[in-house]
mmCIF file of C-alpha atoms in Angstrom:
data_model
loop_
_atom_site.group_PDB
_atom_site.id
_atom_site.type_symbol
_atom_site.label_atom_id
_atom_site.label_comp_id
_atom_site.label_asym_id
_atom_site.label_seq_id
_atom_site.Cartn_x
_atom_site.Cartn_y
_atom_site.Cartn_z
ATOM 1 C CA MET A 1 -10.646 8.852 13.777
ATOM 2 C CA ALA A 2 -13.278 8.686 10.872
ATOM 3 C CA HIS A 3 -13.010 6.209 7.866
ATOM 4 C CA ASN A 4 -16.444 6.366 6.547
ATOM 5 C CA SER A 5 -15.420 7.468 2.863
ATOM 6 C CA LEU A 6 -13.009 4.167 2.716
ATOM 7 C CA ILE A 7 -15.981 1.955 3.452
ATOM 8 C CA PRO A 8 -18.328 0.218 0.982
ATOM 9 C CA ALA A 9 -22.166 0.618 2.366
ATOM 10 C CA MET A 10 -22.229 -2.682 3.302
ATOM 11 C CA LEU A 11 -19.382 -4.994 4.397
ATOM 12 C CA PHE A 12 -21.583 -7.791 5.838
ATOM 13 C CA PRO A 13 -25.064 -8.989 4.894
ATOM 14 C CA VAL A 14 -27.404 -7.672 7.562
ATOM 15 C CA LYS A 15 -30.346 -10.087 7.578
ATOM 16 C CA ARG A 16 -30.560 -13.936 7.510
ATOM 17 C CA LYS A 17 -32.683 -13.872 4.177
ATOM 18 C CA VAL A 18 -29.880 -11.822 2.617
ATOM 19 C CA PHE A 19 -27.444 -14.944 3.735
ATOM 20 C CA ASP A 20 -29.984 -17.275 2.154
ATOM 21 C CA ALA A 21 -30.012 -15.711 -1.029
ATOM 22 C CA HIS A 22 -26.250 -15.463 -1.017
ATOM 23 C CA LYS A 23 -26.087 -18.941 -0.132
ATOM 24 C CA GLY A 24 -25.959 -20.435 -3.755
ATOM 25 C CA ILE A 25 -23.323 -17.659 -4.688
ATOM 26 C CA VAL A 26 -21.026 -19.211 -1.753
ATOM 27 C CA LEU A 27 -21.748 -22.578 -2.869
ATOM 28 C CA LEU A 28 -20.594 -21.457 -6.488
ATOM 29 C CA LEU A 29 -17.546 -19.824 -5.193
ATOM 30 C CA VAL A 30 -16.600 -22.683 -3.053
ATOM 31 C CA SER A 31 -16.613 -24.850 -5.906
ATOM 32 C CA MET A 32 -14.714 -22.503 -7.973
ATOM 33 C CA ILE A 33 -12.009 -21.810 -5.335
ATOM 34 C CA LEU A 34 -9.169 -23.895 -4.657
ATOM 35 C CA VAL A 35 -10.171 -27.002 -2.597
ATOM 36 C CA SER A 36 -7.441 -29.571 -0.940
ATOM 37 C CA PRO A 37 -4.498 -28.186 -2.762
ATOM 38 C CA PHE A 38 -2.574 -30.662 -0.136
ATOM 39 C CA PRO A 39 -2.281 -34.549 0.066
ATOM 40 C CA SER A 40 -5.515 -36.162 1.308
ATOM 41 C CA GLN A 41 -5.702 -37.371 4.602
ATOM 42 C CA ALA A 42 -4.885 -41.053 5.045
ATOM 43 C CA VAL A 43 -7.168 -42.062 7.955
ATOM 44 C CA SER A 44 -11.128 -41.819 7.606
ATOM 45 C CA GLY A 45 -12.604 -39.859 10.355
ATOM 46 C CA VAL A 46 -14.987 -36.927 11.311
ATOM 47 C CA LYS A 47 -15.146 -35.166 8.161
ATOM 48 C CA ILE A 48 -14.927 -31.418 8.319
ATOM 49 C CA ARG A 49 -14.145 -28.146 6.098
ATOM 50 C CA LEU A 50 -11.984 -25.178 7.324
ATOM 51 C CA SER A 51 -11.297 -22.096 5.174
ATOM 52 C CA GLN A 52 -8.506 -19.814 4.907
ATOM 53 C CA SER A 53 -7.809 -16.592 3.181
ATOM 54 C CA ASN A 54 -4.141 -16.242 3.395
ATOM 55 C CA VAL A 55 -1.339 -17.493 1.207
ATOM 56 C CA GLY A 56 1.415 -16.190 3.206
ATOM 57 C CA LEU A 57 3.798 -17.459 5.715
ATOM 58 C CA THR A 58 1.019 -17.748 8.587
ATOM 59 C CA ALA A 59 -0.663 -20.353 6.618
ATOM 60 C CA ALA A 60 2.504 -22.506 7.057
ATOM 61 C CA PRO A 61 0.644 -24.510 10.118
ATOM 62 C CA LEU A 62 -2.223 -25.319 7.936
ATOM 63 C CA TRP A 63 0.090 -26.630 5.211
ATOM 64 C CA VAL A 64 2.259 -28.727 7.786
ATOM 65 C CA ALA A 65 -0.740 -29.998 9.565
ATOM 66 C CA ILE A 66 -2.198 -31.500 6.130
ATOM 67 C CA SER A 67 1.069 -32.665 4.715
ATOM 68 C CA TYR A 68 1.971 -34.491 7.983
ATOM 69 C CA ARG A 69 -1.275 -35.559 8.657
ATOM 70 C CA PHE A 70 -1.617 -34.160 12.072
ATOM 71 C CA PHE A 71 -5.320 -33.857 11.643
ATOM 72 C CA SER A 72 -5.595 -37.444 10.783
ATOM 73 C CA LYS A 73 -3.898 -38.300 14.266
ATOM 74 C CA TYR A 74 -6.681 -36.736 15.984
ATOM 75 C CA GLY A 75 -9.307 -38.421 13.925
ATOM 76 C CA LEU A 76 -10.238 -35.787 11.454
ATOM 77 C CA GLU A 77 -10.823 -35.892 7.653
ATOM 78 C CA LEU A 78 -9.981 -32.211 6.971
ATOM 79 C CA GLU A 79 -11.029 -30.554 3.643
ATOM 80 C CA PRO A 80 -9.013 -27.186 3.501
ATOM 81 C CA VAL A 81 -10.946 -24.549 1.408
ATOM 82 C CA TYR A 82 -9.026 -21.594 0.215
ATOM 83 C CA VAL A 83 -11.154 -18.199 -0.212
ATOM 84 C CA ARG A 84 -9.482 -15.088 -1.553
ATOM 85 C CA ASN A 85 -11.802 -12.815 0.287
ATOM 86 C CA SER A 86 -12.305 -12.779 4.030
ATOM 87 C CA THR A 87 -15.908 -11.423 3.647
ATOM 88 C CA ILE A 88 -17.030 -14.473 1.760
ATOM 89 C CA GLN A 89 -15.053 -16.783 3.906
ATOM 90 C CA LEU A 90 -17.203 -15.609 6.407
ATOM 91 C CA MET A 91 -20.230 -15.840 4.549
ATOM 92 C CA ALA A 92 -19.267 -19.528 3.972
ATOM 93 C CA LEU A 93 -19.150 -19.912 7.694
ATOM 94 C CA THR A 94 -22.080 -18.605 8.709
ATOM 95 C CA THR A 95 -24.268 -20.372 5.986
ATOM 96 C CA GLY A 96 -22.716 -23.815 7.239
ATOM 97 C CA GLU A 97 -20.565 -24.345 3.732
ATOM 98 C CA VAL A 98 -17.503 -24.864 6.219
ATOM 99 C CA GLN A 99 -17.443 -25.522 9.823
ATOM 100 C CA LEU A 100 -14.344 -23.548 10.830
ATOM 101 C CA SER A 101 -12.303 -20.715 9.257
ATOM 102 C CA HIS A 102 -8.823 -19.645 9.739
ATOM 103 C CA THR A 103 -9.607 -15.811 9.741
ATOM 104 C CA GLY A 104 -8.978 -12.433 11.202
ATOM 105 C CA GLY A 105 -10.525 -10.228 14.155
ATOM 106 C CA ALA A 106 -11.829 -7.721 11.751
ATOM 107 C CA PRO A 107 -14.262 -9.853 9.527
ATOM 108 C CA THR A 108 -15.442 -11.884 12.477
ATOM 109 C CA LEU A 109 -16.266 -8.709 14.243
ATOM 110 C CA ASN A 110 -18.205 -7.537 11.331
ATOM 111 C CA ALA A 111 -20.153 -11.036 11.235
ATOM 112 C CA ALA A 112 -20.899 -10.820 14.902
ATOM 113 C CA ALA A 113 -22.031 -7.299 14.759
ATOM 114 C CA GLN A 114 -24.948 -8.535 12.156
ATOM 115 C CA GLY A 115 -26.305 -11.236 14.654
ATOM 116 C CA HIS A 116 -23.981 -14.245 13.868
ATOM 117 C CA ASP A 117 -22.911 -15.945 16.922
ATOM 118 C CA LEU A 118 -19.177 -16.847 16.384
ATOM 119 C CA ARG A 119 -16.608 -17.441 18.601
ATOM 120 C CA ILE A 120 -12.744 -17.072 18.274
ATOM 121 C CA VAL A 121 -11.258 -19.875 20.223
ATOM 122 C CA ALA A 122 -7.616 -19.134 19.623
ATOM 123 C CA THR A 123 -5.441 -16.252 17.826
ATOM 124 C CA PHE A 124 -2.411 -17.188 16.040
ATOM 125 C CA GLY A 125 -1.055 -13.941 15.430
ATOM 126 C CA HIS A 126 -1.149 -11.295 18.307
ATOM 127 C CA GLY A 127 0.272 -8.185 16.852
ATOM 128 C CA VAL A 128 0.464 -6.303 13.250
ATOM 129 C CA TYR A 129 3.128 -7.927 11.367
ATOM 130 C CA TRP A 130 2.836 -6.517 7.908
ATOM 131 C CA ASP A 131 5.470 -4.675 6.118
ATOM 132 C CA ILE A 132 4.673 -1.495 4.132
ATOM 133 C CA VAL A 133 6.458 -1.656 0.799
ATOM 134 C CA ALA A 134 6.310 1.037 -2.003
ATOM 135 C CA ARG A 135 7.590 2.037 -5.256
ATOM 136 C CA PRO A 136 11.176 3.037 -5.623
ATOM 137 C CA GLU A 137 10.263 6.608 -5.950
ATOM 138 C CA ILE A 138 8.491 7.227 -2.881
ATOM 139 C CA ARG A 139 11.185 7.528 -0.104
ATOM 140 C CA THR A 140 9.375 8.042 3.098
ATOM 141 C CA LEU A 141 5.907 7.438 4.651
ATOM 142 C CA GLY A 142 5.157 10.909 4.546
ATOM 143 C CA GLU A 143 5.370 10.688 0.600
ATOM 144 C CA LEU A 144 1.989 7.923 0.877
ATOM 145 C CA ARG A 145 0.013 10.976 1.008
ATOM 146 C CA GLY A 146 -2.343 11.217 -2.023
ATOM 147 C CA LYS A 147 -1.239 7.750 -3.074
ATOM 148 C CA ASN A 148 -2.941 4.136 -3.634
ATOM 149 C CA PHE A 149 -2.513 1.999 -1.143
ATOM 150 C CA GLY A 150 -3.216 -1.920 -1.782
ATOM 151 C CA VAL A 151 -4.721 -4.089 0.828
ATOM 152 C CA THR A 152 -6.346 -7.702 0.200
ATOM 153 C CA ASN A 153 -9.895 -6.368 0.684
ATOM 154 C CA ILE A 154 -11.737 -3.473 2.273
ATOM 155 C CA GLY A 155 -13.043 -4.068 5.731
ATOM 156 C CA GLY A 156 -10.838 -7.082 5.918
ATOM 157 C CA THR A 157 -7.827 -8.127 8.395
ATOM 158 C CA THR A 158 -4.961 -6.157 6.219
ATOM 159 C CA TRP A 159 -7.355 -3.262 5.859
ATOM 160 C CA ILE A 160 -7.487 -2.756 9.601
ATOM 161 C CA GLY A 161 -3.710 -3.598 9.683
ATOM 162 C CA ALA A 162 -2.703 -0.789 7.201
ATOM 163 C CA ILE A 163 -5.002 1.769 9.295
ATOM 164 C CA LEU A 164 -3.313 0.723 12.307
ATOM 165 C CA GLY A 165 -0.039 0.977 10.921
ATOM 166 C CA LEU A 166 -0.427 4.220 9.331
ATOM 167 C CA GLU A 167 -1.967 5.623 12.348
ATOM 168 C CA HIS A 168 1.258 4.731 14.407
ATOM 169 C CA PHE A 169 3.442 6.925 12.101
ATOM 170 C CA ASP A 170 0.559 9.832 12.567
ATOM 171 C CA LEU A 171 -0.896 9.038 9.179
ATOM 172 C CA ASN A 172 -4.667 9.097 8.373
ATOM 173 C CA PRO A 173 -6.145 7.664 5.228
ATOM 174 C CA GLU A 174 -8.987 10.021 4.931
ATOM 175 C CA ARG A 175 -7.034 12.979 6.092
ATOM 176 C CA ASP A 176 -3.936 12.194 4.016
ATOM 177 C CA ARG A 177 -5.685 11.138 1.135
ATOM 178 C CA ILE A 178 -4.243 7.731 1.034
ATOM 179 C CA GLN A 179 -6.617 5.567 -1.178
ATOM 180 C CA LEU A 180 -6.841 2.066 0.362
ATOM 181 C CA GLN A 181 -7.773 -0.251 -2.370
ATOM 182 C CA GLY A 182 -8.731 -4.036 -2.048
ATOM 183 C CA ILE A 183 -6.879 -6.049 -4.524
ATOM 184 C CA GLY A 184 -6.808 -9.425 -3.931
ATOM 185 C CA ASP A 185 -4.466 -11.924 -1.701
ATOM 186 C CA GLN A 186 -0.573 -11.313 -1.265
ATOM 187 C CA THR A 187 0.531 -12.561 -4.594
ATOM 188 C CA VAL A 188 -2.242 -10.302 -6.448
ATOM 189 C CA LEU A 189 -0.926 -7.337 -4.211
ATOM 190 C CA LEU A 190 2.579 -8.177 -5.477
ATOM 191 C CA GLN A 191 1.822 -8.167 -9.239
ATOM 192 C CA ALA A 192 -0.421 -4.879 -8.681
ATOM 193 C CA LEU A 193 2.690 -3.040 -7.145
ATOM 194 C CA SER A 194 4.860 -4.517 -9.868
ATOM 195 C CA SER A 195 2.621 -3.474 -12.497
ATOM 196 C CA GLY A 196 2.163 0.090 -11.033
ATOM 197 C CA ARG A 197 -1.378 -0.410 -10.724
ATOM 198 C CA ILE A 198 -0.890 0.994 -6.937
ATOM 199 C CA ASP A 199 1.918 2.839 -5.177
ATOM 200 C CA ALA A 200 2.456 0.825 -1.857
ATOM 201 C CA VAL A 201 1.139 -2.350 -0.294
ATOM 202 C CA LEU A 202 0.854 -4.121 2.827
ATOM 203 C CA VAL A 203 2.647 -7.510 2.674
ATOM 204 C CA GLU A 204 4.064 -10.349 4.890
ATOM 205 C CA PRO A 205 7.820 -10.033 5.626
ATOM 206 C CA SER A 206 8.531 -13.245 3.437
ATOM 207 C CA PHE A 207 7.437 -11.458 0.397
ATOM 208 C CA THR A 208 8.970 -8.193 1.279
ATOM 209 C CA ARG A 209 12.269 -9.111 0.528
ATOM 210 C CA GLU A 210 11.453 -10.449 -2.881
ATOM 211 C CA LEU A 211 10.131 -7.105 -3.497
ATOM 212 C CA LYS A 212 13.024 -5.541 -2.318
ATOM 213 C CA LYS A 213 15.572 -7.410 -4.499
ATOM 214 C CA LYS A 214 13.360 -5.981 -7.410
ATOM 215 C CA GLY A 215 14.013 -2.595 -6.284
ATOM 216 C CA PHE A 216 11.081 -2.006 -4.149
ATOM 217 C CA ARG A 217 11.498 0.170 -0.937
ATOM 218 C CA VAL A 218 10.421 -1.014 2.511
ATOM 219 C CA LEU A 219 9.035 2.014 4.313
ATOM 220 C CA ALA A 220 8.030 0.125 7.674
ATOM 221 C CA GLU A 221 8.391 -3.175 9.494
ATOM 222 C CA LEU A 222 5.119 -2.832 11.484
ATOM 223 C CA SER A 223 6.259 -5.967 13.485
ATOM 224 C CA SER A 224 8.653 -3.812 15.487
ATOM 225 C CA ALA A 225 5.958 -1.491 16.291
ATOM 226 C CA LYS A 226 4.281 -4.015 18.491
ATOM 227 C CA ILE A 227 0.651 -2.911 17.798
ATOM 228 C CA PRO A 228 -1.972 -5.019 19.481
ATOM 229 C CA PHE A 229 -3.821 -6.805 16.897
ATOM 230 C CA ALA A 230 -5.875 -10.200 16.608
ATOM 231 C CA SER A 231 -4.547 -10.984 12.833
ATOM 232 C CA SER A 232 -5.368 -14.459 12.602
ATOM 233 C CA GLY A 233 -7.338 -16.780 14.717
ATOM 234 C CA LEU A 234 -9.649 -20.264 14.611
ATOM 235 C CA VAL A 235 -13.087 -19.250 14.481
ATOM 236 C CA VAL A 236 -16.209 -21.359 14.780
ATOM 237 C CA PRO A 237 -19.969 -20.842 15.137
ATOM 238 C CA GLN A 238 -21.086 -21.106 18.916
ATOM 239 C CA ALA A 239 -23.773 -23.756 17.806
ATOM 240 C CA TYR A 240 -20.875 -25.799 16.187
ATOM 241 C CA LEU A 241 -18.534 -25.288 19.317
ATOM 242 C CA LYS A 242 -21.392 -26.318 21.664
ATOM 243 C CA LYS A 243 -22.478 -29.613 19.657
ATOM 244 C CA GLU A 244 -18.585 -30.671 18.454
ATOM 245 C CA PRO A 245 -16.411 -29.216 21.298
ATOM 246 C CA ASP A 246 -14.112 -32.175 20.850
ATOM 247 C CA VAL A 247 -13.895 -31.814 17.160
ATOM 248 C CA VAL A 248 -12.763 -27.914 17.588
ATOM 249 C CA GLU A 249 -10.336 -29.157 20.123
ATOM 250 C CA ASN A 250 -8.624 -31.632 18.030
ATOM 251 C CA VAL A 251 -8.656 -29.116 15.160
ATOM 252 C CA LEU A 252 -6.719 -26.638 17.628
ATOM 253 C CA LYS A 253 -4.280 -29.449 18.489
ATOM 254 C CA ALA A 254 -3.387 -30.400 15.257
ATOM 255 C CA LEU A 255 -2.602 -26.618 14.356
ATOM 256 C CA ILE A 256 -0.323 -26.393 17.610
ATOM 257 C CA GLU A 257 1.348 -29.416 16.918
ATOM 258 C CA ALA A 258 2.176 -28.317 13.161
ATOM 259 C CA THR A 259 3.363 -25.144 14.636
ATOM 260 C CA ALA A 260 5.788 -26.452 17.132
ATOM 261 C CA PHE A 261 6.885 -28.814 13.945
ATOM 262 C CA LEU A 262 7.876 -25.507 12.565
ATOM 263 C CA TYR A 263 9.673 -24.167 15.300
ATOM 264 C CA LYS A 264 11.664 -27.224 15.925
ATOM 265 C CA PRO A 265 15.322 -27.047 14.736
ATOM 266 C CA VAL A 266 15.382 -30.686 13.770
ATOM 267 C CA ASN A 267 12.729 -30.053 11.137
ATOM 268 C CA ARG A 268 14.902 -26.994 9.693
ATOM 269 C CA GLN A 269 15.503 -28.770 6.047
ATOM 270 C CA VAL A 270 11.790 -30.090 5.952
ATOM 271 C CA VAL A 271 10.477 -26.626 6.901
ATOM 272 C CA LEU A 272 12.733 -24.789 4.216
ATOM 273 C CA GLY A 273 11.581 -26.975 1.513
ATOM 274 C CA ILE A 274 7.843 -26.382 2.336
ATOM 275 C CA LEU A 275 8.596 -22.843 2.436
ATOM 276 C CA THR A 276 10.243 -22.534 -0.578
ATOM 277 C CA ASP A 277 7.615 -24.244 -2.537
ATOM 278 C CA ARG A 278 4.492 -22.772 -1.163
ATOM 279 C CA LEU A 279 5.871 -19.376 -1.091
ATOM 280 C CA LYS A 280 7.365 -19.565 -4.429
ATOM 281 C CA LEU A 281 10.729 -18.150 -3.120
ATOM 282 C CA SER A 282 13.642 -17.831 -5.210
ATOM 283 C CA ASP A 283 16.186 -19.785 -3.251
ATOM 284 C CA THR A 284 16.863 -21.215 -0.089
ATOM 285 C CA THR A 285 18.296 -18.193 1.409
ATOM 286 C CA SER A 286 15.098 -16.515 1.004
ATOM 287 C CA ALA A 287 13.152 -19.405 2.791
ATOM 288 C CA LYS A 288 15.791 -19.094 5.913
ATOM 289 C CA GLU A 289 15.100 -15.575 6.309
ATOM 290 C CA ALA A 290 10.967 -16.469 6.047
ATOM 291 C CA LEU A 291 11.866 -19.083 8.845
ATOM 292 C CA GLN A 292 13.275 -16.346 10.707
ATOM 293 C CA ASP A 293 10.085 -14.104 10.493
ATOM 294 C CA PHE A 294 7.919 -17.064 11.565
ATOM 295 C CA ALA A 295 8.363 -16.003 15.286
ATOM 296 C CA LYS A 296 7.149 -12.534 14.600
ATOM 297 C CA LEU A 297 4.152 -13.722 12.924
ATOM 298 C CA THR A 298 2.814 -16.945 14.901
ATOM 299 C CA ALA A 299 2.406 -17.399 18.513
ATOM 300 C CA LYS A 300 3.600 -20.429 20.011
ATOM 301 C CA ARG A 301 0.647 -19.961 22.857
ATOM 302 C CA PRO A 302 -2.393 -19.066 20.539
ATOM 303 C CA TYR A 303 -4.622 -17.641 23.382
ATOM 304 C CA PRO A 304 -7.741 -15.913 22.480
ATOM 305 C CA ASP A 305 -6.290 -12.182 22.233
ATOM 306 C CA VAL A 306 -8.895 -9.817 23.958
ATOM 307 C CA ASP A 307 -6.823 -6.807 23.440
ATOM 308 C CA GLY A 308 -6.107 -7.340 19.970
ATOM 309 C CA LEU A 309 -9.552 -7.573 19.132
ATOM 310 C CA ARG A 310 -10.474 -4.323 21.043
ATOM 311 C CA ASN A 311 -7.920 -2.543 19.096
ATOM 312 C CA ILE A 312 -9.644 -3.501 15.948
ATOM 313 C CA GLN A 313 -12.920 -2.466 17.547
ATOM 314 C CA ARG A 314 -11.631 0.972 18.125
ATOM 315 C CA VAL A 315 -10.700 1.331 14.389
ATOM 316 C CA MET A 316 -14.130 -0.024 13.320
ATOM 317 C CA LYS A 317 -16.196 2.393 15.444
ATOM 318 C CA TYR A 318 -17.502 3.800 12.215
ATOM 319 C CA ASN A 319 -20.112 0.946 12.469
ATOM 320 C CA PRO A 320 -22.305 1.602 15.591
ATOM 321 C CA SER A 321 -23.166 -2.045 15.644
ATOM 322 C CA VAL A 322 -19.425 -3.093 15.916
ATOM 323 C CA ALA A 323 -19.004 -0.421 18.576
ATOM 324 C CA ARG A 324 -21.643 -1.800 20.664
ATOM 325 C CA ILE A 325 -20.265 -5.372 20.819
ATOM 326 C CA LYS A 326 -18.536 -6.647 24.007
ATOM 327 C CA VAL A 327 -15.554 -8.300 22.829
ATOM 328 C CA GLU A 328 -15.337 -10.721 25.496
ATOM 329 C CA ASN A 329 -18.615 -12.506 24.315
ATOM 330 C CA VAL A 330 -16.957 -13.148 20.720
ATOM 331 C CA ILE A 331 -14.304 -15.131 22.663
ATOM 332 C CA ASP A 332 -14.358 -18.372 24.181
ATOM 333 C CA GLU A 333 -11.239 -19.447 26.043
ATOM 334 C CA ARG A 334 -12.356 -22.816 27.341
ATOM 335 C CA VAL A 335 -10.846 -25.013 24.598
ATOM 336 C CA TYR A 336 -7.383 -23.133 24.838
ATOM 337 C CA GLN A 337 -7.443 -23.195 28.438
ATOM 338 C CA LYS A 338 -8.271 -26.865 28.587
ATOM 339 C CA LEU A 339 -4.962 -27.454 26.286
ATOM 340 C CA GLU A 340 -2.843 -25.036 28.660
ATOM 341 C CA GLU A 341 -3.943 -26.864 31.901
ATOM 342 C CA SER A 342 -3.324 -30.308 30.528
ATOM 343 C CA GLN A 343 0.165 -29.362 29.488
ATOM 344 C CA PHE A 344 -0.529 -30.207 25.861
ATOM 345 C CA ILE A 345 1.386 -27.148 24.465
ATOM 346 C CA ASP A 346 4.321 -27.818 26.593
ATOM 347 C CA ARG A 347 4.440 -31.535 25.471
ATOM 348 C CA VAL A 348 4.405 -30.652 22.006
ATOM 349 C CA TYR A 349 7.168 -28.153 22.031
ATOM 350 C CA ASN A 350 9.586 -30.368 24.167
#
């Protein structure tokens, strides 16, 4: 399946000197974006910056880990950096502006294909989990032919997810003239659909219900399709992982513990309040429904997902550099395996 016409000439800078030229831009963007939108850590420790580009339900473990000071518990003073664009997010990682990123397999493969030595140490989402939601007059998936379809950004995680989802229903963006457009994060996508700027979007289920209440039509719930996909993971430069393995391990511990917090029934009321606030939901009922979706989106055991990464690579075959990558070399399982073998994950869920 070819998608060349859908792709900008350059999804990721090729040479190191290009990154040097962009470093000032990254610094400016990082200074302008939302930094530390959470309570600061109470305990001083190792200072690190972690970027994330999602404002949806899959970001909930990060919200909890910061609000309930799980990072402080593991001796970390973490500064979260919100970046709307996954390509800029990876630029910040590869230029050293952040030490770790909570990002998807697609931008990570793009960066690795250009020679950046990155490692995925955990994968929190193991499948395509978004919904395809369209304007009310679009009644079937087939009617998406010739329409404008909104994703976060071209070449990013939702772009690949959209192609895989459409492929599952025998649709091809290029053949069927479905114009994939990079619009912005989930909230911006909702605005674009509501304003009529685009005809359909790929959104998290927690936003789907809000759109449905407004009369928009749900064409597909892709979580039921069981499509292998490394949708979100913890990504770190190999050099940093080698230098600070304990820091990376403690970041993963904090995120796993926060995920367990979200799953535990005893925390239900607190979690509902967090989701209502962070997702800007209209009522508690919507928050309860979002919590039900959480198990579809976020794995209790965030093992690095080789199969999901291979599926992304297959779609990205238009890029010879990505096609040549051995995906196993982009994954480092040692930190996760250590937590499994020590029964850390079992303990935090008990």
